[in-house]
PDB file of C-alpha atoms in Angstrom:
ATOM      1  CA  UNK R 293     -56.269 -27.333  64.276  1.00  0.00           C
ATOM      2  CA  UNK R 294     -59.640 -27.016  62.977  1.00  0.00           C
ATOM      3  CA  UNK R 295     -62.521 -29.350  63.568  1.00  0.00           C
ATOM      4  CA  UNK R 296     -65.330 -30.211  61.366  1.00  0.00           C
ATOM      5  CA  UNK R 297     -68.588 -32.250  61.457  1.00  0.00           C
ATOM      6  CA  UNK R 298     -69.405 -34.536  58.624  1.00  0.00           C
ATOM      7  CA  UNK R 299     -72.937 -35.426  57.598  1.00  0.00           C
ATOM      8  CA  UNK R 300     -73.446 -38.728  56.025  1.00  0.00           C
ATOM      9  CA  UNK R 301     -75.551 -39.428  53.141  1.00  0.00           C
ATOM     10  CA  UNK R 302     -78.508 -40.783  55.551  1.00  0.00           C
ATOM     11  CA  UNK R 303     -78.508 -37.153  57.364  1.00  0.00           C
ATOM     12  CA  UNK R 304     -76.932 -38.546  60.546  1.00  0.00           C
ATOM     13  CA  UNK R 305     -73.895 -36.892  61.996  1.00  0.00           C
ATOM     14  CA  UNK R 306     -70.448 -38.447  62.141  1.00  0.00           C
ATOM     15  CA  UNK R 307     -67.932 -38.040  64.779  1.00  0.00           C
ATOM     16  CA  UNK R 308     -66.045 -34.671  64.600  1.00  0.00           C
ATOM     17  CA  UNK R 309     -63.140 -34.931  62.166  1.00  0.00           C
ATOM     18  CA  UNK R 310     -59.710 -33.090  62.522  1.00  0.00           C
ATOM     19  CA  UNK R 311     -58.612 -31.443  59.409  1.00  0.00           C
ATOM     20  CA  UNK R 312     -54.981 -31.699  58.593  1.00  0.00           C
ATOM     21  CA  UNK R 313     -53.189 -28.308  57.921  1.00  0.00           C
ATOM     22  CA  UNK R 314     -50.669 -28.505  55.130  1.00  0.00           C
ATOM     23  CA  UNK R 315     -47.690 -26.441  55.005  1.00  0.00           C
ATOM     24  CA  UNK R 316     -47.791 -23.791  52.235  1.00  0.00           C
ATOM     25  CA  UNK R 317     -46.058 -24.445  48.915  1.00  0.00           C
ATOM     26  CA  UNK R 318     -42.751 -22.530  48.914  1.00  0.00           C
ATOM     27  CA  UNK R 319     -42.218 -20.364  45.907  1.00  0.00           C
ATOM     28  CA  UNK R 320     -38.974 -18.460  44.427  1.00  0.00           C
ATOM     29  CA  UNK R 321     -39.577 -15.776  41.886  1.00  0.00           C
ATOM     30  CA  UNK R 322     -36.555 -14.966  39.731  1.00  0.00           C
ATOM     31  CA  UNK R 323     -36.868 -12.485  37.117  1.00  0.00           C
ATOM     32  CA  UNK R 324     -34.719  -9.727  35.733  1.00  0.00           C
ATOM     33  CA  UNK R 325     -37.548  -7.168  35.830  1.00  0.00           C
ATOM     34  CA  UNK R 326     -38.848  -5.717  38.890  1.00  0.00           C
ATOM     35  CA  UNK R 327     -42.357  -5.180  37.631  1.00  0.00           C
ATOM     36  CA  UNK R 328     -42.537  -8.699  36.453  1.00  0.00           C
ATOM     37  CA  UNK R 329     -41.453  -9.945  39.859  1.00  0.00           C
ATOM     38  CA  UNK R 330     -43.816  -7.504  41.623  1.00  0.00           C
ATOM     39  CA  UNK R 331     -46.714  -8.751  39.394  1.00  0.00           C
ATOM     40  CA  UNK R 332     -46.250 -12.258  40.064  1.00  0.00           C
ATOM     41  CA  UNK R 333     -45.990 -11.704  43.778  1.00  0.00           C
ATOM     42  CA  UNK R 334     -49.371  -9.776  43.440  1.00  0.00           C
ATOM     43  CA  UNK R 335     -50.971 -12.685  41.864  1.00  0.00           C
ATOM     44  CA  UNK R 336     -49.435 -15.514  43.967  1.00  0.00           C
ATOM     45  CA  UNK R 337     -50.249 -13.610  47.422  1.00  0.00           C
ATOM     46  CA  UNK R 338     -54.173 -13.973  46.282  1.00  0.00           C
ATOM     47  CA  UNK R 339     -53.351 -17.820  47.194  1.00  0.00           C
ATOM     48  CA  UNK R 340     -53.105 -18.448  50.902  1.00  0.00           C
ATOM     49  CA  UNK R 341     -51.355 -21.911  50.003  1.00  0.00           C
ATOM     50  CA  UNK R 342     -48.403 -20.319  48.332  1.00  0.00           C
ATOM     51  CA  UNK R 343     -45.732 -18.687  50.393  1.00  0.00           C
ATOM     52  CA  UNK R 344     -43.041 -16.483  48.472  1.00  0.00           C
ATOM     53  CA  UNK R 345     -39.630 -17.281  50.157  1.00  0.00           C
ATOM     54  CA  UNK R 346     -37.361 -15.429  47.811  1.00  0.00           C
ATOM     55  CA  UNK R 347     -37.615 -12.772  45.107  1.00  0.00           C
ATOM     56  CA  UNK R 348     -34.368 -12.113  43.131  1.00  0.00           C
ATOM     57  CA  UNK R 349     -32.964 -11.185  39.769  1.00  0.00           C
ATOM     58  CA  UNK R 350     -29.842 -13.085  40.518  1.00  0.00           C
ATOM     59  CA  UNK R 351     -29.380 -16.967  39.889  1.00  0.00           C
ATOM     60  CA  UNK R 352     -26.518 -17.083  42.448  1.00  0.00           C
ATOM     61  CA  UNK R 353     -28.700 -15.876  45.095  1.00  0.00           C
ATOM     62  CA  UNK R 354     -31.262 -18.639  44.134  1.00  0.00           C
ATOM     63  CA  UNK R 355     -28.507 -21.152  44.266  1.00  0.00           C
ATOM     64  CA  UNK R 356     -27.431 -20.174  47.682  1.00  0.00           C
ATOM     65  CA  UNK R 357     -30.803 -20.357  48.899  1.00  0.00           C
ATOM     66  CA  UNK R 358     -31.048 -23.748  47.683  1.00  0.00           C
ATOM     67  CA  UNK R 359     -28.326 -25.133  49.207  1.00  0.00           C
ATOM     68  CA  UNK R 360     -29.710 -24.435  52.597  1.00  0.00           C
ATOM     69  CA  UNK R 361     -33.412 -25.311  52.237  1.00  0.00           C
ATOM     70  CA  UNK R 362     -35.781 -26.867  49.567  1.00  0.00           C
ATOM     71  CA  UNK R 363     -38.487 -25.163  47.731  1.00  0.00           C
ATOM     72  CA  UNK R 364     -41.418 -26.547  46.016  1.00  0.00           C
ATOM     73  CA  UNK R 365     -41.872 -24.025  43.015  1.00  0.00           C
ATOM     74  CA  UNK R 366     -39.495 -21.675  40.983  1.00  0.00           C
ATOM     75  CA  UNK R 367     -41.027 -19.118  38.712  1.00  0.00           C
ATOM     76  CA  UNK R 368     -38.158 -17.949  36.673  1.00  0.00           C
ATOM     77  CA  UNK R 369     -37.126 -15.903  33.622  1.00  0.00           C
ATOM     78  CA  UNK R 370     -35.517 -17.940  30.704  1.00  0.00           C
ATOM     79  CA  UNK R 371     -32.930 -15.376  30.202  1.00  0.00           C
ATOM     80  CA  UNK R 372     -31.013 -14.476  32.939  1.00  0.00           C
ATOM     81  CA  UNK R 373     -27.680 -12.407  33.250  1.00  0.00           C
ATOM     82  CA  UNK R 374     -24.858 -14.798  33.377  1.00  0.00           C
ATOM     83  CA  UNK R 375     -26.990 -17.971  32.520  1.00  0.00           C
ATOM     84  CA  UNK R 376     -30.002 -18.982  30.937  1.00  0.00           C
ATOM     85  CA  UNK R 377     -32.819 -20.637  32.547  1.00  0.00           C
ATOM     86  CA  UNK R 378     -32.199 -24.139  31.121  1.00  0.00           C
ATOM     87  CA  UNK R 379     -28.704 -24.164  32.303  1.00  0.00           C
ATOM     88  CA  UNK R 380     -29.750 -23.033  35.646  1.00  0.00           C
ATOM     89  CA  UNK R 381     -32.426 -25.847  35.826  1.00  0.00           C
ATOM     90  CA  UNK R 382     -29.766 -28.523  34.798  1.00  0.00           C
ATOM     91  CA  UNK R 383     -27.524 -27.137  37.403  1.00  0.00           C
ATOM     92  CA  UNK R 384     -30.062 -27.235  40.463  1.00  0.00           C
ATOM     93  CA  UNK R 385     -31.016 -30.639  39.444  1.00  0.00           C
ATOM     94  CA  UNK R 386     -27.708 -32.171  40.013  1.00  0.00           C
ATOM     95  CA  UNK R 387     -27.475 -34.050  43.280  1.00  0.00           C
ATOM     96  CA  UNK R 388     -24.475 -31.806  44.239  1.00  0.00           C
ATOM     97  CA  UNK R 389     -24.753 -28.050  42.951  1.00  0.00           C
TER      98      UNK R 389
END
């Protein structure tokens, strides 16, 4: 946990303040093309507030993952083998998938 000193507009010091650390945003990358997955991963790794939890080309692997733990963001291809992105989203948005 970090501490920081806050200066008030009048120039006086306020009491030390503890900064709250937030958990990173969990991200799934789901795309059929390995180069696209890798490119997205490289871009996202530049932001320490994002944590890639799964990279896959198979929507079924993503569904299995989502059954066991929540995720904050899914970056995905619209054209997936065996389904399309819209059907996938409808499926995972249901209370029981």
